[in-house]
């Protein structure tokens, strides 16, 4: 069964006086199966961020539906939406979004505290996750005391600790150096191997080549998709760059 | 280049007008208040009024207070604006402006701000001067027309002092730019996000300061020592407030944080860490608010209560309309003096409504066990003896007849060698040794209920010693005089008379009586060494001078402090807003609903801003006994009135505070909500 179904998603931004309309998403359709690792690629302005915001329930589409395990998240009202978000979704952002006034540990605990979990249960859940992410030693440090890669690992831990159905990652390697980026991508791969569904939006071919499927968005529509299948990372990398080159060429031949 | 400075400066001020307008405006108001205080201080007309010089003295003191606070205040708001500006300056620097150009721009900016504030404040001050003078004259009950005038002296002093204050802020700003690197300037408004350290020593020091300050305030009984210890207590409490806000709050919050089961709860988690962060950023600002609030409350409540209670004070100080004390070295027939006074009253067509007189011998000295020695006696034995003024007792010897007549105490016969003691504190012993003679204390009693005098409050104790006969009275007088080597206390005849009529009539009568008494005391054979007269209505004007002047000053400074408080709250709210904006966004992404965040932030902000006013109220409450004792020295015995004034001041202040808080909260939410 598909964990996420996106059907006929449209988003039109209207300027304040209603004179200019910009169609960010024209007609988006795709499904994500449980345990999948999907990357979404596209140029700036292709509608990636809009799509992610809608999937994250931070924004509402003009029309269309988003079903998470069969439940339409577009229709959820404002009161329930944040509860829904913290119980079902995990987020990893480009700029980490850790709170400076919390230690890494408290940052990771934040969603659990919001769920009113007892403290000893929190500790139980924390241990395996931080061990896997290799940040057990720095839990009591503050975000400004650790490197970008470590911050991003803490952010991943924060996303994982609630056991979300889906992890949404927005350019997770965008602010990291290549070494830290590689190690984070390996981590994503290994988390995915454990059965975690991941949806990642990215610019980076390298990041996308780690995914099992890559969706390409152009002008607000899903333009193309590639499955990695049995292909290795290098092969995937070539496939993606070829597709991007084709997209950049204008794609007139394909229309 | 100059054109560029001006252009930069004007865009700058335009873009940051939400910061600059209050800064310039509050500067102008401070200038206006200062000019007016100065103008009153230099006003010639006031010197010619009775009580006018007291007002001037009070205002001279007030001016110094205003200078100090203007400086702190302008400096504080300036540093707030500088913090916001650091980023711009960093960008200028990176884009290729040299530091000297930035300094030039800051110079032009400060000059413009200073000129606007000083010129604006002075013009407003000159325009409103007549209004302030009218207000002052009304309060002082001066009956005189006020001319519109500009005081050159005051203008000069105002310009000089505020030019200095603004120059200092400019030098500070330029130093900041000189000493820092562009990268630091770029992140200048984001510094200070590190985890605050727990300062145990500072916390303990703060607790000790507050505890000692409070202890002094509560336990100091003697009004004279209250006066000198008051400043010690104030300084301790101010220090303690700063320490506790800076270190104590953080220590307390960390304690909460270390309690895992408390901390990891939805409501506590965000609040405790948020507060920790806020307290670090705001502790100085909050202690400033707390101390200013305390000052406003104390000043307004005391001056208002003294002003309202002025009539009571006058009555306490002068028990009757006409109070005459005539001193002699032997028992003298007072009928001639009585007659002189009564005739003078009759001449001014007034009726006597009440008349009271007593003969007393007033001795001051120390009481060791049950032995009383007069100061003169001690000095007679040992001229170098030091008597601590805090140990002084006053003992008034009167006869049974006068006790009945003037104190309304009916005391049955007292035999030879016996006395009755009446007074405070309760006398402990069964015997009383006076001038070497031992008396048996036949009875002890407190003062009659309505007996309410300032004297009790200024002394360690005050007793009436009631003896049976004039003979005994006379022998005590002679003995104490002999022990003091002929320079002892004199016998005092107290004559108190109340009369009818209006204030003006009473005043005129007082003048007539005063002249008659003065003439009488000059006559040969009056029998009196000196005669002193106090006439309540004739003293009233001087009282207005002092209490009205203090009242005016209290309200004046109170409103200035209030304005400063309001501005600090305003700036705090805005800076909080900018700092919270980012946190707000992250929390939302992680899964807190807008409503939850809003509730949490609102409660944190409310706590942060209520903290100083609550602390201020506690300070005022604790200061209450001490201030009451000091007020007693100023003859303000109406404690109920003082309580009412204090409570009213606190309530009004809280109301203003809350209104300001709500209004500025809107600015805060605007800042936080803006994308």
mmCIF file of C-alpha atoms in Angstrom, chain B residues 54-324:
data_model
loop_
_atom_site.group_PDB
_atom_site.id
_atom_site.type_symbol
_atom_site.label_atom_id
_atom_site.label_comp_id
_atom_site.label_asym_id
_atom_site.label_seq_id
_atom_site.Cartn_x
_atom_site.Cartn_y
_atom_site.Cartn_z
ATOM 1 C CA UNK B 54 13.035 75.518 50.670
ATOM 2 C CA UNK B 55 11.516 74.817 47.262
ATOM 3 C CA UNK B 56 14.714 75.950 45.575
ATOM 4 C CA UNK B 57 16.835 73.741 47.757
ATOM 5 C CA UNK B 58 14.600 70.756 47.002
ATOM 6 C CA UNK B 59 14.772 71.490 43.290
ATOM 7 C CA UNK B 60 18.529 71.854 43.365
ATOM 8 C CA UNK B 61 18.655 68.326 44.724
ATOM 9 C CA UNK B 62 16.104 67.181 42.159
ATOM 10 C CA UNK B 63 18.244 68.531 39.336
ATOM 11 C CA UNK B 64 21.135 66.309 40.283
ATOM 12 C CA UNK B 65 18.860 63.295 40.321
ATOM 13 C CA UNK B 66 17.581 64.199 36.858
ATOM 14 C CA UNK B 67 21.115 64.606 35.501
ATOM 15 C CA UNK B 68 22.140 61.164 36.743
ATOM 16 C CA UNK B 69 19.052 59.479 35.401
ATOM 17 C CA UNK B 70 19.088 61.338 32.089
ATOM 18 C CA UNK B 71 22.586 60.080 31.563
ATOM 19 C CA UNK B 72 21.797 56.459 32.409
ATOM 20 C CA UNK B 73 18.639 56.565 30.377
ATOM 21 C CA UNK B 74 20.020 58.183 27.218
ATOM 22 C CA UNK B 75 23.012 55.904 27.347
ATOM 23 C CA UNK B 76 20.836 52.831 27.728
ATOM 24 C CA UNK B 77 18.515 53.617 24.825
ATOM 25 C CA UNK B 78 21.513 54.572 22.724
ATOM 26 C CA UNK B 79 23.199 51.243 23.336
ATOM 27 C CA UNK B 80 19.999 49.494 22.361
ATOM 28 C CA UNK B 81 19.923 51.345 19.047
ATOM 29 C CA UNK B 82 23.625 50.707 18.505
ATOM 30 C CA UNK B 83 23.084 46.983 18.906
ATOM 31 C CA UNK B 84 20.486 47.040 16.157
ATOM 32 C CA UNK B 85 22.769 49.109 13.945
ATOM 33 C CA UNK B 86 25.879 47.014 14.200
ATOM 34 C CA UNK B 87 24.891 44.887 11.237
ATOM 35 C CA UNK B 88 24.405 47.890 8.945
ATOM 36 C CA UNK B 89 27.721 49.264 10.021
ATOM 37 C CA UNK B 90 29.373 45.913 9.325
ATOM 38 C CA UNK B 91 27.918 45.934 5.819
ATOM 39 C CA UNK B 92 29.137 49.513 5.197
ATOM 40 C CA UNK B 93 32.532 48.436 6.365
ATOM 41 C CA UNK B 94 32.623 45.392 4.085
ATOM 42 C CA UNK B 95 31.334 47.417 1.154
ATOM 43 C CA UNK B 96 34.370 49.617 1.487
ATOM 44 C CA UNK B 97 33.618 52.420 3.933
ATOM 45 C CA UNK B 98 36.530 53.062 6.205
ATOM 46 C CA UNK B 99 36.007 53.183 9.920
ATOM 47 C CA UNK B 100 36.648 56.890 9.951
ATOM 48 C CA UNK B 101 33.810 57.354 7.478
ATOM 49 C CA UNK B 102 31.527 55.311 9.670
ATOM 50 C CA UNK B 103 32.648 57.368 12.644
ATOM 51 C CA UNK B 104 31.850 60.468 10.585
ATOM 52 C CA UNK B 105 28.410 59.160 9.860
ATOM 53 C CA UNK B 106 27.823 58.376 13.536
ATOM 54 C CA UNK B 107 29.029 61.849 14.431
ATOM 55 C CA UNK B 108 26.584 63.515 12.047
ATOM 56 C CA UNK B 109 23.841 61.251 13.324
ATOM 57 C CA UNK B 110 24.450 62.033 16.987
ATOM 58 C CA UNK B 111 24.648 65.757 16.271
ATOM 59 C CA UNK B 112 21.311 65.636 14.477
ATOM 60 C CA UNK B 113 19.680 63.606 17.247
ATOM 61 C CA UNK B 114 21.144 65.807 19.967
ATOM 62 C CA UNK B 115 20.115 69.027 18.209
ATOM 63 C CA UNK B 116 16.587 67.724 17.638
ATOM 64 C CA UNK B 117 16.228 66.538 21.237
ATOM 65 C CA UNK B 118 17.766 69.609 22.879
ATOM 66 C CA UNK B 119 16.107 72.180 20.622
ATOM 67 C CA UNK B 120 12.767 70.389 20.739
ATOM 68 C CA UNK B 121 12.954 69.887 24.482
ATOM 69 C CA UNK B 122 13.957 73.470 25.140
ATOM 70 C CA UNK B 123 11.181 74.940 23.009
ATOM 71 C CA UNK B 124 8.631 72.693 24.670
ATOM 72 C CA UNK B 125 10.166 73.558 28.043
ATOM 73 C CA UNK B 126 9.914 77.279 27.420
ATOM 74 C CA UNK B 127 6.353 76.971 26.177
ATOM 75 C CA UNK B 128 5.278 74.851 29.131
ATOM 76 C CA UNK B 129 7.287 76.748 31.722
ATOM 77 C CA UNK B 130 4.411 79.014 32.614
ATOM 78 C CA UNK B 131 2.162 76.010 33.000
ATOM 79 C CA UNK B 132 4.612 74.295 35.349
ATOM 80 C CA UNK B 133 5.060 77.487 37.346
ATOM 81 C CA UNK B 134 1.316 77.853 37.684
ATOM 82 C CA UNK B 135 1.082 74.285 38.853
ATOM 83 C CA UNK B 136 3.851 74.825 41.371
ATOM 84 C CA UNK B 137 2.337 78.072 42.687
ATOM 85 C CA UNK B 138 -1.004 76.369 43.028
ATOM 86 C CA UNK B 139 0.552 73.515 44.999
ATOM 87 C CA UNK B 140 2.526 75.911 47.165
ATOM 88 C CA UNK B 141 -0.524 78.130 47.602
ATOM 89 C CA UNK B 142 1.486 81.100 46.408
ATOM 90 C CA UNK B 143 -0.722 83.913 45.396
ATOM 91 C CA UNK B 144 1.124 85.711 42.676
ATOM 92 C CA UNK B 145 0.817 86.315 38.979
ATOM 93 C CA UNK B 146 3.283 84.504 36.752
ATOM 94 C CA UNK B 147 4.963 86.192 33.860
ATOM 95 C CA UNK B 148 6.071 84.339 30.778
ATOM 96 C CA UNK B 149 9.840 84.284 30.882
ATOM 97 C CA UNK B 150 12.878 82.556 29.479
ATOM 98 C CA UNK B 151 15.666 81.838 31.902
ATOM 99 C CA UNK B 152 19.027 82.347 30.220
ATOM 100 C CA UNK B 153 20.833 80.520 33.004
ATOM 101 C CA UNK B 154 18.588 77.516 32.674
ATOM 102 C CA UNK B 155 18.889 77.407 28.862
ATOM 103 C CA UNK B 156 22.662 77.573 29.112
ATOM 104 C CA UNK B 157 22.938 74.824 31.727
ATOM 105 C CA UNK B 158 20.486 72.560 29.906
ATOM 106 C CA UNK B 159 22.348 72.886 26.611
ATOM 107 C CA UNK B 160 25.728 72.264 28.224
ATOM 108 C CA UNK B 161 24.667 69.254 30.261
ATOM 109 C CA UNK B 162 22.793 67.511 27.486
ATOM 110 C CA UNK B 163 25.511 68.297 24.945
ATOM 111 C CA UNK B 164 27.896 66.483 27.288
ATOM 112 C CA UNK B 165 25.562 63.514 27.701
ATOM 113 C CA UNK B 166 25.090 63.110 23.945
ATOM 114 C CA UNK B 167 28.816 63.546 23.291
ATOM 115 C CA UNK B 168 29.578 60.737 25.692
ATOM 116 C CA UNK B 169 27.155 58.430 23.886
ATOM 117 C CA UNK B 170 28.746 59.399 20.578
ATOM 118 C CA UNK B 171 32.232 58.660 21.867
ATOM 119 C CA UNK B 172 30.967 55.317 23.112
ATOM 120 C CA UNK B 173 29.448 54.498 19.711
ATOM 121 C CA UNK B 174 32.571 55.465 17.805
ATOM 122 C CA UNK B 175 34.711 53.440 20.199
ATOM 123 C CA UNK B 176 32.498 50.440 19.545
ATOM 124 C CA UNK B 177 33.083 50.743 15.816
ATOM 125 C CA UNK B 178 36.801 51.386 16.192
ATOM 126 C CA UNK B 179 37.370 48.411 18.424
ATOM 127 C CA UNK B 180 35.446 45.819 16.498
ATOM 128 C CA UNK B 181 35.965 43.765 13.370
ATOM 129 C CA UNK B 182 33.450 43.839 10.511
ATOM 130 C CA UNK B 183 32.543 40.196 11.015
ATOM 131 C CA UNK B 184 31.742 40.882 14.638
ATOM 132 C CA UNK B 185 29.662 43.866 13.623
ATOM 133 C CA UNK B 186 27.781 41.716 11.114
ATOM 134 C CA UNK B 187 26.733 39.271 13.769
ATOM 135 C CA UNK B 188 26.507 41.952 16.463
ATOM 136 C CA UNK B 189 22.787 41.697 16.898
ATOM 137 C CA UNK B 190 22.978 37.926 17.243
ATOM 138 C CA UNK B 191 25.571 37.648 19.957
ATOM 139 C CA UNK B 192 24.789 36.530 23.435
ATOM 140 C CA UNK B 193 23.032 33.293 22.618
ATOM 141 C CA UNK B 194 25.405 31.185 24.620
ATOM 142 C CA UNK B 195 24.246 29.204 27.561
ATOM 143 C CA UNK B 196 24.362 31.477 30.624
ATOM 144 C CA UNK B 197 26.684 30.385 33.410
ATOM 145 C CA UNK B 198 25.458 29.771 36.908
ATOM 146 C CA UNK B 199 27.052 32.357 39.166
ATOM 147 C CA UNK B 200 26.672 30.893 42.616
ATOM 148 C CA UNK B 201 28.713 33.532 44.422
ATOM 149 C CA UNK B 202 26.786 36.353 42.814
ATOM 150 C CA UNK B 203 23.498 34.687 43.706
ATOM 151 C CA UNK B 204 24.516 34.278 47.323
ATOM 152 C CA UNK B 205 25.835 37.826 47.424
ATOM 153 C CA UNK B 206 22.541 39.031 45.998
ATOM 154 C CA UNK B 207 20.579 37.120 48.606
ATOM 155 C CA UNK B 208 22.776 38.494 51.379
ATOM 156 C CA UNK B 209 22.456 42.064 50.105
ATOM 157 C CA UNK B 210 18.682 41.833 49.922
ATOM 158 C CA UNK B 211 18.442 40.093 53.282
ATOM 159 C CA UNK B 212 20.618 42.656 55.054
ATOM 160 C CA UNK B 213 18.849 45.537 53.322
ATOM 161 C CA UNK B 214 15.454 44.139 54.295
ATOM 162 C CA UNK B 215 16.656 43.425 57.814
ATOM 163 C CA UNK B 216 17.784 47.022 58.252
ATOM 164 C CA UNK B 217 14.533 48.304 56.839
ATOM 165 C CA UNK B 218 12.392 46.191 59.104
ATOM 166 C CA UNK B 219 14.328 46.353 62.347
ATOM 167 C CA UNK B 220 15.605 49.927 62.516
ATOM 168 C CA UNK B 221 13.520 51.490 65.245
ATOM 169 C CA UNK B 222 15.119 54.838 65.716
ATOM 170 C CA UNK B 223 14.101 57.399 63.110
ATOM 171 C CA UNK B 224 17.440 59.182 63.223
ATOM 172 C CA UNK B 225 19.367 56.013 62.554
ATOM 173 C CA UNK B 226 16.676 55.153 60.005
ATOM 174 C CA UNK B 227 17.649 58.261 58.114
ATOM 175 C CA UNK B 228 21.317 57.377 57.981
ATOM 176 C CA UNK B 229 20.788 53.640 57.476
ATOM 177 C CA UNK B 230 18.157 54.190 54.831
ATOM 178 C CA UNK B 231 20.737 54.892 52.170
ATOM 179 C CA UNK B 232 22.754 51.861 53.193
ATOM 180 C CA UNK B 233 19.628 49.747 52.882
ATOM 181 C CA UNK B 234 18.756 51.311 49.518
ATOM 182 C CA UNK B 235 22.214 50.645 48.099
ATOM 183 C CA UNK B 236 22.157 47.053 49.385
ATOM 184 C CA UNK B 237 18.743 46.405 47.928
ATOM 185 C CA UNK B 238 19.718 47.931 44.579
ATOM 186 C CA UNK B 239 22.843 45.775 44.424
ATOM 187 C CA UNK B 240 20.906 42.745 45.562
ATOM 188 C CA UNK B 241 18.258 43.360 42.910
ATOM 189 C CA UNK B 242 20.866 43.491 40.163
ATOM 190 C CA UNK B 243 22.654 40.406 41.447
ATOM 191 C CA UNK B 244 19.493 38.395 41.862
ATOM 192 C CA UNK B 245 18.080 39.359 38.498
ATOM 193 C CA UNK B 246 21.384 38.608 36.830
ATOM 194 C CA UNK B 247 22.522 35.491 38.657
ATOM 195 C CA UNK B 248 19.740 34.361 40.977
ATOM 196 C CA UNK B 249 17.132 34.007 38.268
ATOM 197 C CA UNK B 250 19.482 31.887 36.179
ATOM 198 C CA UNK B 251 20.507 29.743 39.137
ATOM 199 C CA UNK B 252 16.855 29.165 39.967
ATOM 200 C CA UNK B 253 15.919 28.253 36.400
ATOM 201 C CA UNK B 254 18.854 25.882 36.116
ATOM 202 C CA UNK B 255 17.744 24.214 39.303
ATOM 203 C CA UNK B 256 14.360 23.659 37.682
ATOM 204 C CA UNK B 257 16.050 22.373 34.570
ATOM 205 C CA UNK B 258 18.057 19.828 36.503
ATOM 206 C CA UNK B 259 14.882 18.304 37.830
ATOM 207 C CA UNK B 260 14.290 16.034 34.846
ATOM 208 C CA UNK B 261 10.742 15.046 35.658
ATOM 209 C CA UNK B 262 9.727 18.663 36.032
ATOM 210 C CA UNK B 263 11.677 19.982 33.106
ATOM 211 C CA UNK B 264 10.618 17.488 30.429
ATOM 212 C CA UNK B 265 6.973 18.458 30.559
ATOM 213 C CA UNK B 266 5.274 20.208 27.712
ATOM 214 C CA UNK B 267 4.467 23.360 29.636
ATOM 215 C CA UNK B 268 7.753 23.613 31.498
ATOM 216 C CA UNK B 269 10.214 22.623 28.803
ATOM 217 C CA UNK B 270 9.793 25.577 26.496
ATOM 218 C CA UNK B 271 9.051 27.989 29.322
ATOM 219 C CA UNK B 272 12.087 27.189 31.473
ATOM 220 C CA UNK B 273 14.567 27.249 28.626
ATOM 221 C CA UNK B 274 12.898 30.298 27.127
ATOM 222 C CA UNK B 275 13.044 32.108 30.446
ATOM 223 C CA UNK B 276 16.664 31.117 30.905
ATOM 224 C CA UNK B 277 17.441 32.697 27.596
ATOM 225 C CA UNK B 278 15.338 35.756 28.239
ATOM 226 C CA UNK B 279 16.714 36.377 31.691
ATOM 227 C CA UNK B 280 20.218 36.349 30.331
ATOM 228 C CA UNK B 281 19.350 38.917 27.712
ATOM 229 C CA UNK B 282 17.189 41.080 29.883
ATOM 230 C CA UNK B 283 18.383 40.886 33.440
ATOM 231 C CA UNK B 284 19.959 44.333 33.464
ATOM 232 C CA UNK B 285 17.015 45.944 31.739
ATOM 233 C CA UNK B 286 14.620 44.241 34.112
ATOM 234 C CA UNK B 287 16.553 45.261 37.210
ATOM 235 C CA UNK B 288 16.539 48.815 35.869
ATOM 236 C CA UNK B 289 12.784 48.638 35.487
ATOM 237 C CA UNK B 290 12.475 47.182 38.982
ATOM 238 C CA UNK B 291 14.574 49.862 40.639
ATOM 239 C CA UNK B 292 12.997 52.715 38.716
ATOM 240 C CA UNK B 293 9.564 51.368 39.599
ATOM 241 C CA UNK B 294 10.497 51.166 43.262
ATOM 242 C CA UNK B 295 11.741 54.735 43.154
ATOM 243 C CA UNK B 296 8.611 55.992 41.463
ATOM 244 C CA UNK B 297 6.458 54.196 44.017
ATOM 245 C CA UNK B 298 8.370 55.361 47.080
ATOM 246 C CA UNK B 299 8.710 58.909 45.859
ATOM 247 C CA UNK B 300 5.156 59.364 44.737
ATOM 248 C CA UNK B 301 3.594 57.648 47.744
ATOM 249 C CA UNK B 302 5.635 59.572 50.324
ATOM 250 C CA UNK B 303 5.371 62.974 48.723
ATOM 251 C CA UNK B 304 1.687 62.589 47.958
ATOM 252 C CA UNK B 305 0.893 61.390 51.467
ATOM 253 C CA UNK B 306 2.880 64.228 52.995
ATOM 254 C CA UNK B 307 1.152 66.720 50.767
ATOM 255 C CA UNK B 308 -2.323 65.388 51.486
ATOM 256 C CA UNK B 309 -1.484 64.906 55.149
ATOM 257 C CA UNK B 310 0.077 68.331 55.379
ATOM 258 C CA UNK B 311 -2.682 69.563 57.632
ATOM 259 C CA UNK B 312 -2.176 66.640 60.011
ATOM 260 C CA UNK B 313 1.544 67.232 59.980
ATOM 261 C CA UNK B 314 1.009 70.832 60.901
ATOM 262 C CA UNK B 315 -1.286 69.775 63.721
ATOM 263 C CA UNK B 316 1.221 67.232 64.999
ATOM 264 C CA UNK B 317 4.025 69.691 64.896
ATOM 265 C CA UNK B 318 1.953 72.464 66.481
ATOM 266 C CA UNK B 319 -0.579 70.968 68.816
ATOM 267 C CA UNK B 320 -2.612 74.134 69.089
ATOM 268 C CA UNK B 321 -3.149 77.280 67.083
ATOM 269 C CA UNK B 322 -1.041 79.216 69.521
ATOM 270 C CA UNK B 323 1.831 77.495 71.311
ATOM 271 C CA UNK B 324 3.893 79.511 73.749
#
